[in-house]
Structures are given as structure tokens and as C-alpha cells.
Coordinates of C-alpha atoms in Angstrom, one line a residue:
M1 CA -18.1 63.0 24.2
D2 CA -21.2 61.4 25.7
N3 CA -20.6 57.7 25.4
Q4 CA -24.3 56.9 25.4
V5 CA -24.5 57.2 21.7
F6 CA -21.8 54.5 21.2
S7 CA -23.4 52.3 23.8
D8 CA -26.8 52.6 22.0
I9 CA -25.3 51.7 18.6
F10 CA -23.5 48.7 20.1
A11 CA -26.7 47.6 21.8
R12 CA -28.6 47.7 18.5
A13 CA -25.9 45.6 16.8
R14 CA -26.3 43.0 19.6
E15 CA -30.1 43.1 19.2
Q16 CA -30.4 43.1 15.4
H17 CA -27.7 40.7 14.4
P18 CA -27.2 42.3 11.0
L19 CA -26.0 40.2 8.0
V20 CA -22.6 41.5 6.9
H21 CA -21.4 40.4 3.5
H22 CA -17.7 40.2 3.1
I23 CA -15.5 40.0 0.1
T24 CA -12.3 39.8 2.0
N25 CA -8.8 38.2 2.0
Y26 CA -8.0 34.6 2.6
V27 CA -5.4 35.4 5.3
T28 CA -8.0 36.7 7.7
V29 CA -11.3 35.5 6.4
N30 CA -12.0 33.1 9.3
D31 CA -11.0 35.8 11.8
C32 CA -13.3 38.3 10.2
A33 CA -16.2 35.9 10.3
N34 CA -15.7 35.1 14.0
I35 CA -15.2 38.7 15.1
T36 CA -18.4 39.6 13.2
I37 CA -20.3 37.0 15.2
C38 CA -18.6 38.2 18.5
A39 CA -19.7 41.7 17.7
G40 CA -23.3 40.7 17.2
G41 CA -23.5 40.3 13.5
A42 CA -23.9 37.4 11.1
P43 CA -21.1 37.0 8.5
V44 CA -21.3 35.7 5.0
M45 CA -18.3 35.3 2.8
A46 CA -19.2 35.1 -0.9
D47 CA -16.8 36.3 -3.5
A48 CA -17.8 34.3 -6.6
G49 CA -19.1 36.6 -9.4
E50 CA -22.0 34.3 -9.9
E51 CA -23.5 35.2 -6.5
A52 CA -21.7 38.2 -5.1
G53 CA -24.3 40.7 -6.3
E54 CA -27.2 38.6 -5.2
M55 CA -25.7 38.0 -1.7
A56 CA -25.0 41.7 -1.3
G57 CA -28.7 42.4 -1.8
F58 CA -29.5 40.5 1.4
A59 CA -27.0 42.2 3.6
G60 CA -27.1 45.1 6.1
A61 CA -23.6 46.1 5.1
L62 CA -20.9 45.1 2.5
V63 CA -17.2 44.9 3.5
L64 CA -14.6 45.0 0.7
N65 CA -11.1 44.1 1.7
I66 CA -8.3 43.9 -0.9
G67 CA -5.7 42.1 1.2
T68 CA -5.3 39.2 -1.2
L69 CA -6.8 40.7 -4.4
N70 CA -6.8 39.4 -7.9
P71 CA -8.7 40.6 -11.0
G72 CA -11.6 38.3 -10.4
I73 CA -12.1 39.4 -6.9
I74 CA -12.2 43.1 -8.0
E75 CA -14.9 42.3 -10.5
S76 CA -16.9 40.5 -7.8
M77 CA -16.5 43.6 -5.6
I78 CA -17.8 45.8 -8.4
L79 CA -20.8 43.5 -8.9
A80 CA -21.6 43.4 -5.2
G81 CA -21.0 47.1 -4.7
R82 CA -23.4 48.1 -7.5
V83 CA -26.2 46.1 -5.9
A84 CA -25.3 47.6 -2.5
N85 CA -25.4 51.1 -3.9
E86 CA -28.8 50.4 -5.6
R87 CA -30.3 49.2 -2.4
K88 CA -28.5 51.9 -0.2
I89 CA -26.5 49.3 1.7
P90 CA -23.4 50.8 3.2
I91 CA -20.0 49.7 1.7
I92 CA -17.0 49.6 4.0
L93 CA -13.7 49.5 2.1
D94 CA -10.4 48.4 3.6
P95 CA -7.6 49.3 1.1
V96 CA -5.1 46.8 2.5
G97 CA -1.6 47.6 1.1
A98 CA -2.8 50.5 -1.2
G99 CA 0.4 52.3 -2.1
A100 CA 2.6 49.2 -1.9
T101 CA 2.0 48.1 -5.5
R102 CA 0.5 49.8 -8.5
F103 CA -2.2 47.0 -8.8
R104 CA -3.4 47.6 -5.2
T105 CA -3.4 51.3 -5.6
E106 CA -5.2 51.3 -9.0
S107 CA -7.7 48.7 -7.8
T108 CA -8.6 50.8 -4.8
R109 CA -9.0 53.9 -7.0
R110 CA -11.3 51.9 -9.3
L111 CA -13.5 50.9 -6.4
L112 CA -13.6 54.5 -5.3
D113 CA -14.4 55.7 -8.8
E114 CA -17.1 53.1 -9.6
L115 CA -18.8 52.7 -6.3
T116 CA -20.3 54.9 -3.6
I117 CA -18.3 54.0 -0.5
A118 CA -19.7 54.8 2.9
I119 CA -16.6 54.3 5.0
I120 CA -13.0 53.7 4.0
K121 CA -10.7 52.5 6.8
G122 CA -6.9 52.2 6.4
N123 CA -3.7 52.8 8.2
A124 CA -1.7 56.1 7.9
G125 CA 0.2 55.0 4.8
E126 CA -2.8 53.7 2.9
I127 CA -4.9 56.7 3.6
G128 CA -2.0 59.0 3.0
V129 CA -1.3 57.6 -0.4
L130 CA -5.0 57.7 -1.5
A131 CA -5.2 61.2 -0.2
G132 CA -2.2 62.3 -2.3
A133 CA 0.0 63.0 0.7
E134 CA 3.6 61.9 1.0
A135 CA 3.2 58.4 2.6
K136 CA 4.8 55.0 2.4
V137 CA 3.5 51.5 2.6
R138 CA 5.7 48.5 3.2
G139 CA 3.8 45.3 2.3
V140 CA 0.5 45.9 4.1
D141 CA 1.9 48.0 6.9
S142 CA 2.2 51.8 7.1
A143 CA 5.8 53.0 6.8
G144 CA 5.0 56.6 7.7
I145 CA 3.2 59.7 6.6
N146 CA 4.4 63.3 6.3
G147 CA 2.0 66.0 7.4
D148 CA -0.7 66.3 10.0
P149 CA -2.8 63.1 10.0
V150 CA -5.9 64.9 11.1
V151 CA -5.7 67.4 8.3
I152 CA -4.9 64.8 5.7
T153 CA -7.8 62.6 6.8
R154 CA -10.3 65.4 7.1
T155 CA -9.3 66.8 3.7
F156 CA -9.6 63.4 2.0
A157 CA -13.1 62.9 3.6
R158 CA -14.2 66.4 2.5
D159 CA -12.9 65.9 -1.1
T160 CA -14.5 62.5 -1.5
G161 CA -17.7 62.7 0.6
I162 CA -16.6 59.5 2.3
T163 CA -16.3 58.9 6.0
V164 CA -12.6 58.2 6.4
V165 CA -10.9 56.3 9.2
M166 CA -7.1 56.5 9.7
S167 CA -6.2 53.7 12.1
G168 CA -3.3 54.0 14.5
A169 CA -2.5 54.3 18.2
T170 CA -5.2 57.0 18.1
D171 CA -7.8 56.3 15.4
I172 CA -9.1 59.3 13.4
V173 CA -12.7 59.3 12.1
T174 CA -14.0 62.1 10.0
D175 CA -16.6 63.0 7.4
G176 CA -14.7 66.2 6.5
K177 CA -16.5 68.3 9.1
R178 CA -16.6 66.3 12.3
V179 CA -13.4 64.8 13.6
I180 CA -13.5 62.1 16.3
L181 CA -10.5 60.5 18.0
V182 CA -10.7 57.0 19.4
K183 CA -8.0 56.1 21.9
N184 CA -9.1 52.6 22.8
G185 CA -6.7 49.7 21.9
H186 CA -3.5 48.0 23.0
P187 CA -0.1 47.5 21.3
M188 CA -0.7 43.7 21.4
M189 CA -3.2 44.2 18.6
G190 CA -0.4 45.0 16.3
R191 CA 1.5 41.8 17.1
I192 CA -0.9 39.4 15.3
S193 CA -2.2 39.5 11.8
G194 CA -5.7 40.4 11.0
T195 CA -6.7 42.9 13.7
G196 CA -7.1 45.7 11.1
C197 CA -9.3 43.4 9.0
M198 CA -11.3 42.5 12.0
A199 CA -11.8 46.2 12.9
T200 CA -13.3 46.7 9.5
S201 CA -15.7 43.8 10.0
V202 CA -16.9 45.3 13.3
T203 CA -17.3 48.6 11.5
G204 CA -19.6 46.8 9.0
V205 CA -21.7 45.4 11.9
C206 CA -22.1 48.9 13.4
A207 CA -22.7 50.6 10.0
A208 CA -25.5 48.1 9.3
V209 CA -27.5 49.4 12.2
E210 CA -26.5 53.1 12.3
G211 CA -26.9 55.6 9.4
D212 CA -24.4 58.1 10.9
R213 CA -21.2 56.7 9.5
V214 CA -19.0 58.7 11.8
M215 CA -20.7 57.4 14.9
A216 CA -20.9 53.9 13.5
A217 CA -17.2 53.8 12.8
A218 CA -16.3 55.4 16.2
T219 CA -18.4 52.9 18.0
A220 CA -16.8 49.9 16.2
L221 CA -13.3 51.2 16.9
A222 CA -14.0 51.9 20.5
A223 CA -15.6 48.6 21.1
F224 CA -13.0 46.6 19.3
G225 CA -10.2 48.5 21.0
L226 CA -11.7 48.0 24.4
A227 CA -11.9 44.3 23.7
G228 CA -8.2 44.4 22.8
E229 CA -7.4 46.1 26.1
R230 CA -9.2 43.4 28.0
A231 CA -7.7 40.6 26.0
A232 CA -4.2 41.9 26.5
A233 CA -4.7 42.0 30.3
R234 CA -5.4 38.3 30.4
S235 CA -2.9 37.0 27.8
R236 CA 0.7 36.0 27.9
G237 CA 1.7 36.8 24.3
P238 CA 0.3 36.8 20.8
G239 CA -0.7 33.1 20.9
S240 CA -3.0 33.5 23.8
F241 CA -4.0 37.0 22.9
K242 CA -6.0 36.0 19.8
P243 CA -8.5 33.7 21.4
A244 CA -8.7 36.1 24.3
L245 CA -9.7 38.9 21.8
F246 CA -12.6 36.9 20.5
D247 CA -13.7 36.1 24.1
A248 CA -13.5 39.7 25.1
M249 CA -15.4 40.9 22.1
A250 CA -18.1 38.3 22.6
A251 CA -18.4 39.3 26.3
L252 CA -18.5 43.0 25.7
T253 CA -21.7 44.8 26.7
P254 CA -23.2 48.1 25.8
E255 CA -22.6 49.0 29.5
D256 CA -18.9 48.3 29.0
V257 CA -18.8 50.6 26.0
L258 CA -20.6 53.3 28.0
A259 CA -18.0 53.1 30.8
G260 CA -14.9 52.3 28.7
A261 CA -15.0 54.1 25.4
R262 CA -12.2 56.8 25.2
V263 CA -13.5 59.0 22.5
T264 CA -13.1 62.7 22.0
S265 CA -14.2 65.2 19.3
M266 CA -12.1 68.0 17.8

């Protein structure tokens, strides 16, 4: 593919500094805030029901992450999501651990039923379970999926009308018609907690400035994966990798994305 489109989207994110409202999990909330800044956005974390809807109305995108969910958080997500839908603000959903417990799975399905989600991003197990495929989730990690990941992801996107991202060594992005494969990234990204959540935050930044959800998601994954590659090259292990990841994301330029994005279409 022509990487110019990804470079242009990333440049707009840098220029516009969109506000990204998060209702996310407390394990990675600070990481998500920092990576949003490093990607060019402005984060706000507001999960109280008394303000979640109002805050969502100010944002360019709304990120919902169920990593440490509870009933009150879900209600806040619904409140914020309804405002986002009314104002045509894109919602990015990260169904962390969907399939691991009934509460997580049912909460995710409720969000999908009651809100219009622009992008859902999960690992193979999470997306597989939600798509009705034979898949397993252990804790918050994928434990495998039976079937062709591209077919499962594309069918799920077509059936729901949502842009679906299945993350992995090769990320799959599809709206049910177009399928884009993103091959940027490094195994070190799987050796610290939070990189999946951070990728969702970067997706929120890009979706806030680009209406084509497929291209927004592909841009985010390519840019974040490229930052991961650069961070891994200068780190000695997980402890030094994490700050290097923030540094690499902050230093990344549209020209870097143009030269380094490894993205293909099917």
C-alpha cells in the first residue's frame, strides 16, 4: 500500500492534538495517558458517572477498556457512549479478557448492543469469542483460536458494521470489505503489561482525526508497532523497554511512518 495515507493521518494527529476521553483500567491508566500524549493527543481519564457523559462530549474520541471492570464502570461507559453517539464521536472498544469470564463477555455484548462502536480492538481469543468462533482466553491473554483469523475477523466486521482489529504478530484490520495487514511490532511488546491498551489509545488518537476507521486503525498500529521496534533496538529487557517505548513514540515523525510502515492489503 501507499504509506502516504498513514503518514498524513499521523501528521494530522500531531498537528491537531485531539482530546481522547478514556474510561479504562487502573492497571494501565497512566501508560495509556502517556502514550496518548506521545502520539500527539491529549488524554483525559474520567470514569465517574457524574461527569463521564459530559466529558465525552468534549472529546475527539472515546476509548472504552474493560480491563478492570465493575458494574459502575460499565454504567459510566454507557453514559459516555450515548453522548459520543449523539455527537458522532468515534468509540473505540477494547474488550480486555472477553471470553475469560461471563461478566466480561456479557458486559462487552451489552456495550456492543447499546452503543454504536466505531472500532473494536482485541486479541485473537477476545475477537474469536465475540465473533462466535472457537476461541479461548486465559486471564486477559489469547489462548488460541480455531479457524482462519482473517475470515473470522472479516465476518465479524461485516455482521456488526464495526471496524474490527485482531491484534497479533500480524494485526488484522477490516470493515468486512477491506482487509489490511499490519506487520510492524516486536516480541518485546508482549513482555510488558499494557501494550495492548496503549495501542487502543493510539487508535483513539488517530480515529479522532480520520473518519476512515480502517485507515485510522492501521495508522495507529503501524506507528505504535514501529515505535516498539525502535524501542526494542535500544533496550536491554522489559524494564528498559518501557521508557524507551514512550521515547520512541514521542520521537516518531510522519516521515518515519512513511518510510517504516509495513502494511499490506488483501
